[in-house]
PDB file of C-alpha atoms in Angstrom:
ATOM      1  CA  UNK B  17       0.000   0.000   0.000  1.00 97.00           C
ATOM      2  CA  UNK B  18       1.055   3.494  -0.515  1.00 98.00           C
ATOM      3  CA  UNK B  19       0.174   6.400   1.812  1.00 98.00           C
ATOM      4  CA  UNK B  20      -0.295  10.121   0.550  1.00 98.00           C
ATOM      5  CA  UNK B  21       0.802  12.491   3.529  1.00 98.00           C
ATOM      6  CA  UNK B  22      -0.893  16.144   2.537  1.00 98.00           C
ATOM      7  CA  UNK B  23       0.061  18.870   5.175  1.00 98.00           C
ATOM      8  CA  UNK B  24      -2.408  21.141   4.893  1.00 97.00           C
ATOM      9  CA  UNK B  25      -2.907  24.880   5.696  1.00 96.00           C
ATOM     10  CA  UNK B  26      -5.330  27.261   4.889  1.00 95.00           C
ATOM     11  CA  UNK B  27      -5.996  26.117   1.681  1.00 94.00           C
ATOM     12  CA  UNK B  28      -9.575  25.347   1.442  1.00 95.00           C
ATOM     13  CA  UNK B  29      -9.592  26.756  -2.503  1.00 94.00           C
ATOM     14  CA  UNK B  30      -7.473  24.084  -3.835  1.00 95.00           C
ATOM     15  CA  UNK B  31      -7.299  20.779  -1.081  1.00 97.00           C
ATOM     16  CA  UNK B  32     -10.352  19.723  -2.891  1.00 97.00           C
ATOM     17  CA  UNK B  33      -8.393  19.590  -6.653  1.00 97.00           C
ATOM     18  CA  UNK B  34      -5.533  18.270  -4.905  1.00 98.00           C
ATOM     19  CA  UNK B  35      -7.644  15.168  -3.037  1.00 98.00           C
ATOM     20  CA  UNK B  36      -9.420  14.071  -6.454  1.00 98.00           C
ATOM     21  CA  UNK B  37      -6.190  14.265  -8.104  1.00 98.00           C
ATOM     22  CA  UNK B  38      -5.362  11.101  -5.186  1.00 98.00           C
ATOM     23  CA  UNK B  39      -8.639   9.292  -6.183  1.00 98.00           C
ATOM     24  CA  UNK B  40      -7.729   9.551  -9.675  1.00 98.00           C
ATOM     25  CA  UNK B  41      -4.774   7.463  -9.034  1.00 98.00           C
ATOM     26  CA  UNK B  42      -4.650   4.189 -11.405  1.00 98.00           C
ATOM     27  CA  UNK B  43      -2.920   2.684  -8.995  1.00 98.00           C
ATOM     28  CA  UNK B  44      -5.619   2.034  -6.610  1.00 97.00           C
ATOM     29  CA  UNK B  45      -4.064   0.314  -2.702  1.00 98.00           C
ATOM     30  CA  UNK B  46      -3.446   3.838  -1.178  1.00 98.00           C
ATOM     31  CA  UNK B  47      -4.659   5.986   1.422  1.00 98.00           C
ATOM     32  CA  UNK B  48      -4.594   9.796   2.152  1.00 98.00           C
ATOM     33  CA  UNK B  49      -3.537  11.216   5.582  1.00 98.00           C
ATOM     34  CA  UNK B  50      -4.206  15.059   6.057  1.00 98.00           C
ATOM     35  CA  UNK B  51      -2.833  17.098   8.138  1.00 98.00           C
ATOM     36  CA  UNK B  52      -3.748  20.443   8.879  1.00 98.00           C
ATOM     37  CA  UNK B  53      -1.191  22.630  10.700  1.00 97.00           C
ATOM     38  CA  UNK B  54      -3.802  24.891  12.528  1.00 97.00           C
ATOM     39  CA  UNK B  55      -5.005  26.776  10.079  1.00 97.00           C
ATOM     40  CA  UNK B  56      -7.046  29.858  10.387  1.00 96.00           C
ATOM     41  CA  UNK B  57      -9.833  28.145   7.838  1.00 97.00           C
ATOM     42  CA  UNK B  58     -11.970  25.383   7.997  1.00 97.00           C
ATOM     43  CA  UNK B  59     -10.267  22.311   6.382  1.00 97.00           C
ATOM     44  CA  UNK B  60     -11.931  19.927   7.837  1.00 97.00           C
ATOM     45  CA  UNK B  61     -15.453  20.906   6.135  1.00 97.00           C
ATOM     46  CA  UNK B  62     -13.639  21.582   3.096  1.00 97.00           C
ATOM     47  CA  UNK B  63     -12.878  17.691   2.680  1.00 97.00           C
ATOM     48  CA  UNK B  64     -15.872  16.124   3.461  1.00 94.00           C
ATOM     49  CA  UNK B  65     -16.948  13.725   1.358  1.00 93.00           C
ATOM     50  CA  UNK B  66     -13.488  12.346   0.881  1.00 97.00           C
ATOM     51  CA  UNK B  67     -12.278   9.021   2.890  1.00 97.00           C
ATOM     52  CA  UNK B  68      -9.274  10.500   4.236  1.00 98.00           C
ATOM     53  CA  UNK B  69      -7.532  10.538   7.475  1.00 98.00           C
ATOM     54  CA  UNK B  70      -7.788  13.860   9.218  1.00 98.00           C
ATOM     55  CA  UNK B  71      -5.710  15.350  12.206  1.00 98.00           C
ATOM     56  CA  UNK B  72      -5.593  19.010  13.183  1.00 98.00           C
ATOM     57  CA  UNK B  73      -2.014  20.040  14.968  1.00 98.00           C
ATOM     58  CA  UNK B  74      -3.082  22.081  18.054  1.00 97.00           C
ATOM     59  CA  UNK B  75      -0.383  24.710  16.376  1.00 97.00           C
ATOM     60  CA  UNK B  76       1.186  25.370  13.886  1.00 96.00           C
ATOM     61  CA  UNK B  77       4.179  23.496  13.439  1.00 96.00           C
ATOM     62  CA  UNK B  78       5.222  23.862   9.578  1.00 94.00           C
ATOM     63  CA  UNK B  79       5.415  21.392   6.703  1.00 95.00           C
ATOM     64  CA  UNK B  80       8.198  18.969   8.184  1.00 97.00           C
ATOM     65  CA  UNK B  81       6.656  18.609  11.710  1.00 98.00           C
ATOM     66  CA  UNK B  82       2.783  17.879   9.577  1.00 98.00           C
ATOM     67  CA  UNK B  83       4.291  15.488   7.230  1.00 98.00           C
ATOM     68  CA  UNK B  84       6.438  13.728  10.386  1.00 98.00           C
ATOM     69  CA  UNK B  85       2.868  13.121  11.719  1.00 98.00           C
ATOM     70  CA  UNK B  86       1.414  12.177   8.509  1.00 98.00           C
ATOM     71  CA  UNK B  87       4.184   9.561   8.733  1.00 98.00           C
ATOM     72  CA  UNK B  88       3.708   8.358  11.828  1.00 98.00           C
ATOM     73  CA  UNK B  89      -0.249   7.608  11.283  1.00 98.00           C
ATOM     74  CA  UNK B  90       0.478   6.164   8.025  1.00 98.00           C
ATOM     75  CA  UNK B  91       0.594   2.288   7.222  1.00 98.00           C
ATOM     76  CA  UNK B  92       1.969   2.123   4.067  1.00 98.00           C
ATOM     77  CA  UNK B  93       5.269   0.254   2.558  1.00 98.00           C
ATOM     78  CA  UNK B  94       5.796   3.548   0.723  1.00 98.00           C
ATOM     79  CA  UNK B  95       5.184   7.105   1.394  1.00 98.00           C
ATOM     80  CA  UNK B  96       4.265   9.592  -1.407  1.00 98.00           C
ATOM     81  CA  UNK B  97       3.698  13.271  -0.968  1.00 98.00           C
ATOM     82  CA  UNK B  98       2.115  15.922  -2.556  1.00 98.00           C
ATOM     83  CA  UNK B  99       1.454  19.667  -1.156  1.00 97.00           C
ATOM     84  CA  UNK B 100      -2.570  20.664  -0.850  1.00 96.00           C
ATOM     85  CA  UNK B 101      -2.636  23.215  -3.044  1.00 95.00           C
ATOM     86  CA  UNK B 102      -0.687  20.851  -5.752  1.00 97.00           C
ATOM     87  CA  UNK B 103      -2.246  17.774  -7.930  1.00 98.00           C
ATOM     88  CA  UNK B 104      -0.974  14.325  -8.941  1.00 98.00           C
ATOM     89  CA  UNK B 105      -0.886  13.212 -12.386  1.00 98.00           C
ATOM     90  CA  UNK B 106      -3.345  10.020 -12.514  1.00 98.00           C
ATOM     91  CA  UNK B 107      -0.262   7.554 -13.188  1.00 98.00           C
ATOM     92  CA  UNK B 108       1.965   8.570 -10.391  1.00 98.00           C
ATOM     93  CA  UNK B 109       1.483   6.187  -8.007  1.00 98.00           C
ATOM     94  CA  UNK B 110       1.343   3.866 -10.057  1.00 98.00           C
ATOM     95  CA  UNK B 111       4.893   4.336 -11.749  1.00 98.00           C
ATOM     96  CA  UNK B 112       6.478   5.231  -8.652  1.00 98.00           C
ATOM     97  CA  UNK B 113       5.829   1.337  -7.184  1.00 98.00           C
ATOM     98  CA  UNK B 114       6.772  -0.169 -10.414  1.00 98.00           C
ATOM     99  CA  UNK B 115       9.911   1.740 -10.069  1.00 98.00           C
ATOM    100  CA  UNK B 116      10.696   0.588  -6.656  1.00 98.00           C
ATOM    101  CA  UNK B 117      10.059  -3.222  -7.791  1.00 98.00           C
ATOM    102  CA  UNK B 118      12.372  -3.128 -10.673  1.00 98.00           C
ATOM    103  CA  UNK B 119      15.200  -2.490  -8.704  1.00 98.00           C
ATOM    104  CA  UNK B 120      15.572  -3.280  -4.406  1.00 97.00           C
ATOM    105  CA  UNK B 121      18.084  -0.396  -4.014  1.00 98.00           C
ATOM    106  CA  UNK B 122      16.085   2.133  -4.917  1.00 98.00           C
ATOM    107  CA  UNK B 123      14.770   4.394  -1.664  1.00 98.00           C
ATOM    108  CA  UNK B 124      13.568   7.260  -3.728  1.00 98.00           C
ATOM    109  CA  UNK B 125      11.375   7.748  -6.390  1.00 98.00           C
ATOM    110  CA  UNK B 126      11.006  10.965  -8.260  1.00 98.00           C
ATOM    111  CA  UNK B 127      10.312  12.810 -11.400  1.00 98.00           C
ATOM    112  CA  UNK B 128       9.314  15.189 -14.101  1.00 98.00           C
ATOM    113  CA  UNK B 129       6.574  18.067 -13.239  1.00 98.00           C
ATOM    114  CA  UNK B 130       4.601  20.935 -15.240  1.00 98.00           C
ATOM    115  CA  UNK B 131       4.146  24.585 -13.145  1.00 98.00           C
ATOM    116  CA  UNK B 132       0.640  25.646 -12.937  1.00 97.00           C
ATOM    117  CA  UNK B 133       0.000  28.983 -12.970  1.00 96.00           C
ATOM    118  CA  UNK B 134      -3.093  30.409 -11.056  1.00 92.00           C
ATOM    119  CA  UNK B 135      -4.813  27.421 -11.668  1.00 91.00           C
ATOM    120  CA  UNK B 136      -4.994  28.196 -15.637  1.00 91.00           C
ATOM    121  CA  UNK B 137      -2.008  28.407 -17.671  1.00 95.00           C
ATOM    122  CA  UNK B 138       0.317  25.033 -17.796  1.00 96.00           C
ATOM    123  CA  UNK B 139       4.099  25.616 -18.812  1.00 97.00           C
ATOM    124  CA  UNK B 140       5.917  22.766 -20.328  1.00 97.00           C
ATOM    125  CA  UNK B 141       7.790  20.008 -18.457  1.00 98.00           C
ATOM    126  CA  UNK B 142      10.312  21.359 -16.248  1.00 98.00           C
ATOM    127  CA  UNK B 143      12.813  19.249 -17.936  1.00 98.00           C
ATOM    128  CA  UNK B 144      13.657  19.165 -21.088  1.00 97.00           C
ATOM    129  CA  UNK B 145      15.447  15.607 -21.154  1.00 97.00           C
ATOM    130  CA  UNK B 146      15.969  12.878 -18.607  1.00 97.00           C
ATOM    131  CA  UNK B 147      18.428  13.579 -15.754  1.00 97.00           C
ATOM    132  CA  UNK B 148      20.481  10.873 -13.626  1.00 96.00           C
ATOM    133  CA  UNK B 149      20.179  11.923  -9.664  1.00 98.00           C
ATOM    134  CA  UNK B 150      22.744  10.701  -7.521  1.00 97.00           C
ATOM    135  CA  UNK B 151      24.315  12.591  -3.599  1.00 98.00           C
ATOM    136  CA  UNK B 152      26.846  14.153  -5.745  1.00 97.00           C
ATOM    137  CA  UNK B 153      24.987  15.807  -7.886  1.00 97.00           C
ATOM    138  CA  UNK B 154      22.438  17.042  -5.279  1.00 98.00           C
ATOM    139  CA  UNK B 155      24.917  18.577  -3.615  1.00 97.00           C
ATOM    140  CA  UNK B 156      25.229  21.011  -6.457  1.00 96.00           C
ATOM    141  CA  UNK B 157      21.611  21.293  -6.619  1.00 95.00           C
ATOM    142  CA  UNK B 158      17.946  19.767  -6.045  1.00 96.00           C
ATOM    143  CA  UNK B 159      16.573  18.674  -8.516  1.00 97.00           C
ATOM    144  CA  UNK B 160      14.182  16.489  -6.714  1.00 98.00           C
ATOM    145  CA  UNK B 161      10.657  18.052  -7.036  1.00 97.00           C
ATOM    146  CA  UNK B 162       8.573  17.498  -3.687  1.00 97.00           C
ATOM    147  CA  UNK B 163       5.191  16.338  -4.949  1.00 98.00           C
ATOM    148  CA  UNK B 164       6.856  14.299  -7.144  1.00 98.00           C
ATOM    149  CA  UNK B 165       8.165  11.623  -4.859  1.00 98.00           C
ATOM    150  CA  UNK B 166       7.404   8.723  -2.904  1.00 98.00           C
ATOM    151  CA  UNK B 167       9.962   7.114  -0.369  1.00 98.00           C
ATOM    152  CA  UNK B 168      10.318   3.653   1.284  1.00 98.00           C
ATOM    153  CA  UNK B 169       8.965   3.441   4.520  1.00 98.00           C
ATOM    154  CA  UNK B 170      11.820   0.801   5.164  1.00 98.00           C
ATOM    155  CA  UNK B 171      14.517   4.066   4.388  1.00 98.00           C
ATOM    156  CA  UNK B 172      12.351   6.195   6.486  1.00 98.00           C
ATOM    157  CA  UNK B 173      12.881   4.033   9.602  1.00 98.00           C
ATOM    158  CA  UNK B 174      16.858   3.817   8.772  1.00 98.00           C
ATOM    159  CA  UNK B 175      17.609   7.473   8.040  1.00 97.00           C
ATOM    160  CA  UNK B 176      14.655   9.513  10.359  1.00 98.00           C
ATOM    161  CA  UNK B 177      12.099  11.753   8.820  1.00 98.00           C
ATOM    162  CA  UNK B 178      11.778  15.317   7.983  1.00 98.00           C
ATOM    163  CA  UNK B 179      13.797  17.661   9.613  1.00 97.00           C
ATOM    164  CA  UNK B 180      11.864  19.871  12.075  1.00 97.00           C
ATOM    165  CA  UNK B 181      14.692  22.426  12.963  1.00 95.00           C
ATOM    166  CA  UNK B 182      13.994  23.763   8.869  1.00 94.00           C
ATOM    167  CA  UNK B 183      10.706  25.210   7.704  1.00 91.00           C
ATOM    168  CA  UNK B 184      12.144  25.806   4.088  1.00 92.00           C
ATOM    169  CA  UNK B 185      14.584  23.381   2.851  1.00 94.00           C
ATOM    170  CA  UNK B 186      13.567  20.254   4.881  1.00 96.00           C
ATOM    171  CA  UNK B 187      12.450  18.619   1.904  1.00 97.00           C
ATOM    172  CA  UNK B 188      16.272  18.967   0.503  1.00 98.00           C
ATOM    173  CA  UNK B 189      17.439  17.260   3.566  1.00 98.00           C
ATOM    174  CA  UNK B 190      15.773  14.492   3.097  1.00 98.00           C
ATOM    175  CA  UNK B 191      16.587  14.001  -0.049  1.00 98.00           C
ATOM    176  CA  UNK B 192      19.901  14.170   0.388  1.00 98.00           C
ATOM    177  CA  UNK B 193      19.892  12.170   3.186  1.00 98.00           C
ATOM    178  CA  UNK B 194      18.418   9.077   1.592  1.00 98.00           C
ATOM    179  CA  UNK B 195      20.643   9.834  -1.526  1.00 98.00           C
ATOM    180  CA  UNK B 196      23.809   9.499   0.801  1.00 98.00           C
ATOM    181  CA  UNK B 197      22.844   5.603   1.258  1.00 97.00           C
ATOM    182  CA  UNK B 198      20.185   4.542  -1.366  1.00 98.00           C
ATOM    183  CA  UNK B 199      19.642   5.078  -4.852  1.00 98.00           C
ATOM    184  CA  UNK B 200      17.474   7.703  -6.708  1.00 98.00           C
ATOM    185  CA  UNK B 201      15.010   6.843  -9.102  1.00 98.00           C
ATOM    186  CA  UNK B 202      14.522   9.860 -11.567  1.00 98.00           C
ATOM    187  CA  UNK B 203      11.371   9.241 -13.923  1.00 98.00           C
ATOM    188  CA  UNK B 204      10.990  11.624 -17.005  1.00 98.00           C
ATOM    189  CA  UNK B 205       7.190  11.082 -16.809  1.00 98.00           C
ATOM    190  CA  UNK B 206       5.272  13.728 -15.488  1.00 98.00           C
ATOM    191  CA  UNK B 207       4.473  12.854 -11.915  1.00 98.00           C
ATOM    192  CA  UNK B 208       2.304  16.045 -10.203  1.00 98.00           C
ATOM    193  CA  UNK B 209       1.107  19.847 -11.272  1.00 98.00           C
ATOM    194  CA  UNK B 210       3.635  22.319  -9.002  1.00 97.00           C
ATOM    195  CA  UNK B 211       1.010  25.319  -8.320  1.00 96.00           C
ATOM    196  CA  UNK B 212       1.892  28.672  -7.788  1.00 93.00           C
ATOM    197  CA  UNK B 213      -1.445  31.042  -7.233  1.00 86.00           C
ATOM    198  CA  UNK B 214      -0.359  34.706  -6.876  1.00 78.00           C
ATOM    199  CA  UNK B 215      -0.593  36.156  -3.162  1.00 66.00           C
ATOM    200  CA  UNK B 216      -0.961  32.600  -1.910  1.00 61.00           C
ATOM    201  CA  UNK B 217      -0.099  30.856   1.019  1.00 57.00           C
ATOM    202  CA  UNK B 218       2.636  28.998   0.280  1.00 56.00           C
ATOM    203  CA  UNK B 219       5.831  28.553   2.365  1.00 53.00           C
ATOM    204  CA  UNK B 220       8.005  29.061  -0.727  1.00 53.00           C
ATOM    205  CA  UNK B 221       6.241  32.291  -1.416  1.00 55.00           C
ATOM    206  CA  UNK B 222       6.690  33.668   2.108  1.00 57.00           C
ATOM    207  CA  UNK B 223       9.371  36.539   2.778  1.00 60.00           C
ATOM    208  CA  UNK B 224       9.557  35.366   6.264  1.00 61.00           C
ATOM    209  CA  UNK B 225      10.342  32.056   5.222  1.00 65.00           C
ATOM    210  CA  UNK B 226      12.409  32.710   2.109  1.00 69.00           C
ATOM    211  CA  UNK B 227      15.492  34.673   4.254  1.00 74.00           C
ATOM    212  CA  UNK B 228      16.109  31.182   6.315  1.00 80.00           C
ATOM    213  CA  UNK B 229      16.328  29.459   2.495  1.00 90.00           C
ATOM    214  CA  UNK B 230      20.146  30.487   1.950  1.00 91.00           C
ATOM    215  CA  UNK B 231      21.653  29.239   5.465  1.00 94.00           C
ATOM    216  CA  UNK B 232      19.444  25.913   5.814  1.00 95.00           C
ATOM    217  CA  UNK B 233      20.923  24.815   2.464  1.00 96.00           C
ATOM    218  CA  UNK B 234      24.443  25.424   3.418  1.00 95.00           C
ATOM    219  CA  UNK B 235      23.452  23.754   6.477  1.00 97.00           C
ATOM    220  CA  UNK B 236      22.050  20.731   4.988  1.00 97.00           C
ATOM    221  CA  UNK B 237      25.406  20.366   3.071  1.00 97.00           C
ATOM    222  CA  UNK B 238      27.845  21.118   5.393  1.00 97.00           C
ATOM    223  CA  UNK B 239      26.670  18.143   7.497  1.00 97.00           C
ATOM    224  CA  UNK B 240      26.144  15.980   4.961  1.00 97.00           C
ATOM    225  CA  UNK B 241      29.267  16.480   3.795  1.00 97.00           C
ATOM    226  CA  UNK B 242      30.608  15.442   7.550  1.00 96.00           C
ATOM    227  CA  UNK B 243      28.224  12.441   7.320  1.00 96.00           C
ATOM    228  CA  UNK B 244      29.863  11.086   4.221  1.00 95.00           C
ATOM    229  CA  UNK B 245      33.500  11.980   5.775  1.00 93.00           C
ATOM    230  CA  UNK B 246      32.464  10.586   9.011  1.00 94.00           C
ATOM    231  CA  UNK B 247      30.926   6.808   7.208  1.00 90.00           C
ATOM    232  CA  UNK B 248      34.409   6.790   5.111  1.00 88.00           C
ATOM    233  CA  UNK B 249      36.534   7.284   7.433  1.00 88.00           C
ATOM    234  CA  UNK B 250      34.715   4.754  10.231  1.00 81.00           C
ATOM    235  CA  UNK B 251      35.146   2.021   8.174  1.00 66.00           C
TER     236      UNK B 251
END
């Protein structure tokens, strides 16, 4: 089974998209755990109707700390997630576990995305031609597109969760941790819609948020970079 983890916060104009865009799935043993981090609006009314499990953080902790308990209620052998003003394209689950089963050393799955622009205008893939993803070549960049991934729970119980200490950037850390012991599985299908809505809500948007951006990614290197060191030189 796969799990979908949404965090969720105020976003009671687009959570409904994003949750049929999970019952769309043609790959059809998953559930959907959302998570709202206190939000000012009501998103538990604004999912009725879909069988989802709900919790409602008792304040707001920010996307790692939500998708950490996402996680933790979850039952799935993998764990896929997708942001609640984002959608999934209908085949991603599906592709993500066939993926996974072609090859045992593979502890992330990711892949190709469109930007969707106020809800209207679709730009082209985000990449133009397929890409090989490895630690080395994170550490120059990400290029690891959030919604588009699903993990192993297995590799979630080896290498921990999100990191809570970031609020921007935690998704990076992940990735980089997992790439620093398992392989990355980069599929040039399209795998989710990234959604940027002018004057919206999300993190990535946020001023307050943006000025950590910077320092958490040096961060996020500089000890993996130690990790790596560290493992080499242990051995």
């Amino acid at each position: 089974m796969v799990s979908i983890v949404i965090p969720a916060f105020n976003c009671t104009n687009y959570i409904g998209q994003s949750l049929q865009s999970c019952f769309s799935q043609t790959y059809t043993d998953f559930e959907v755990i959302v998570v709202d981090d206190c939000s000012d609006e009501d998103i538990y009314s604004a999912i009725k109707g879909f069988d989802v499990k709900y919790v409602r953080n008792n304040k707001n902790i920010g996307p790692a700390g939500s998708r950490n308990i996402g996680i933790q209620l979850s039952k799935g052998d993998y764990i896929s997630f997708i942001d609640s003003d984002d959608l999934m394209n209908r085949y991603k689950l599906e592709k993500s576990v066939k993926a996974f089963e072609s090859d045992p050393e593979i502890g992330l799955v990711c892949g190709n995305y469109q930007i969707l622009i106020d809800r209207v205008r679709l730009c082209p893939p985000f990449y133009r031609n397929p890409i090989k993803i490895n630690h080395d070549m994170l550490m120059n960049q990400n290029f690891v597109a959030s919604g588009s991934t699903t993990v192993k729970r297995d590799v979630l119980e080896d290498i921990g969760n999100f990191n809570e200490e970031y609020w921007i950037g935690e998704d990076y850390d992940l990735w980089i941790r997992i790439a620093e012991k398992y392989k990355v599985c980069y599929l040039h299908d399209i795998l989710y819609y990234y959604s940027i809505v002018k004057n919206g809500n999300s993190l990535t948007q946020r001023d307050d948020i943006q000025k950590n951006h910077i320092k958490n990614i040096d961060k996020i290197k500089f000890n993996s970079k130690k990790r790596v060191y560290d493992a080499k030189h242990s051995k």
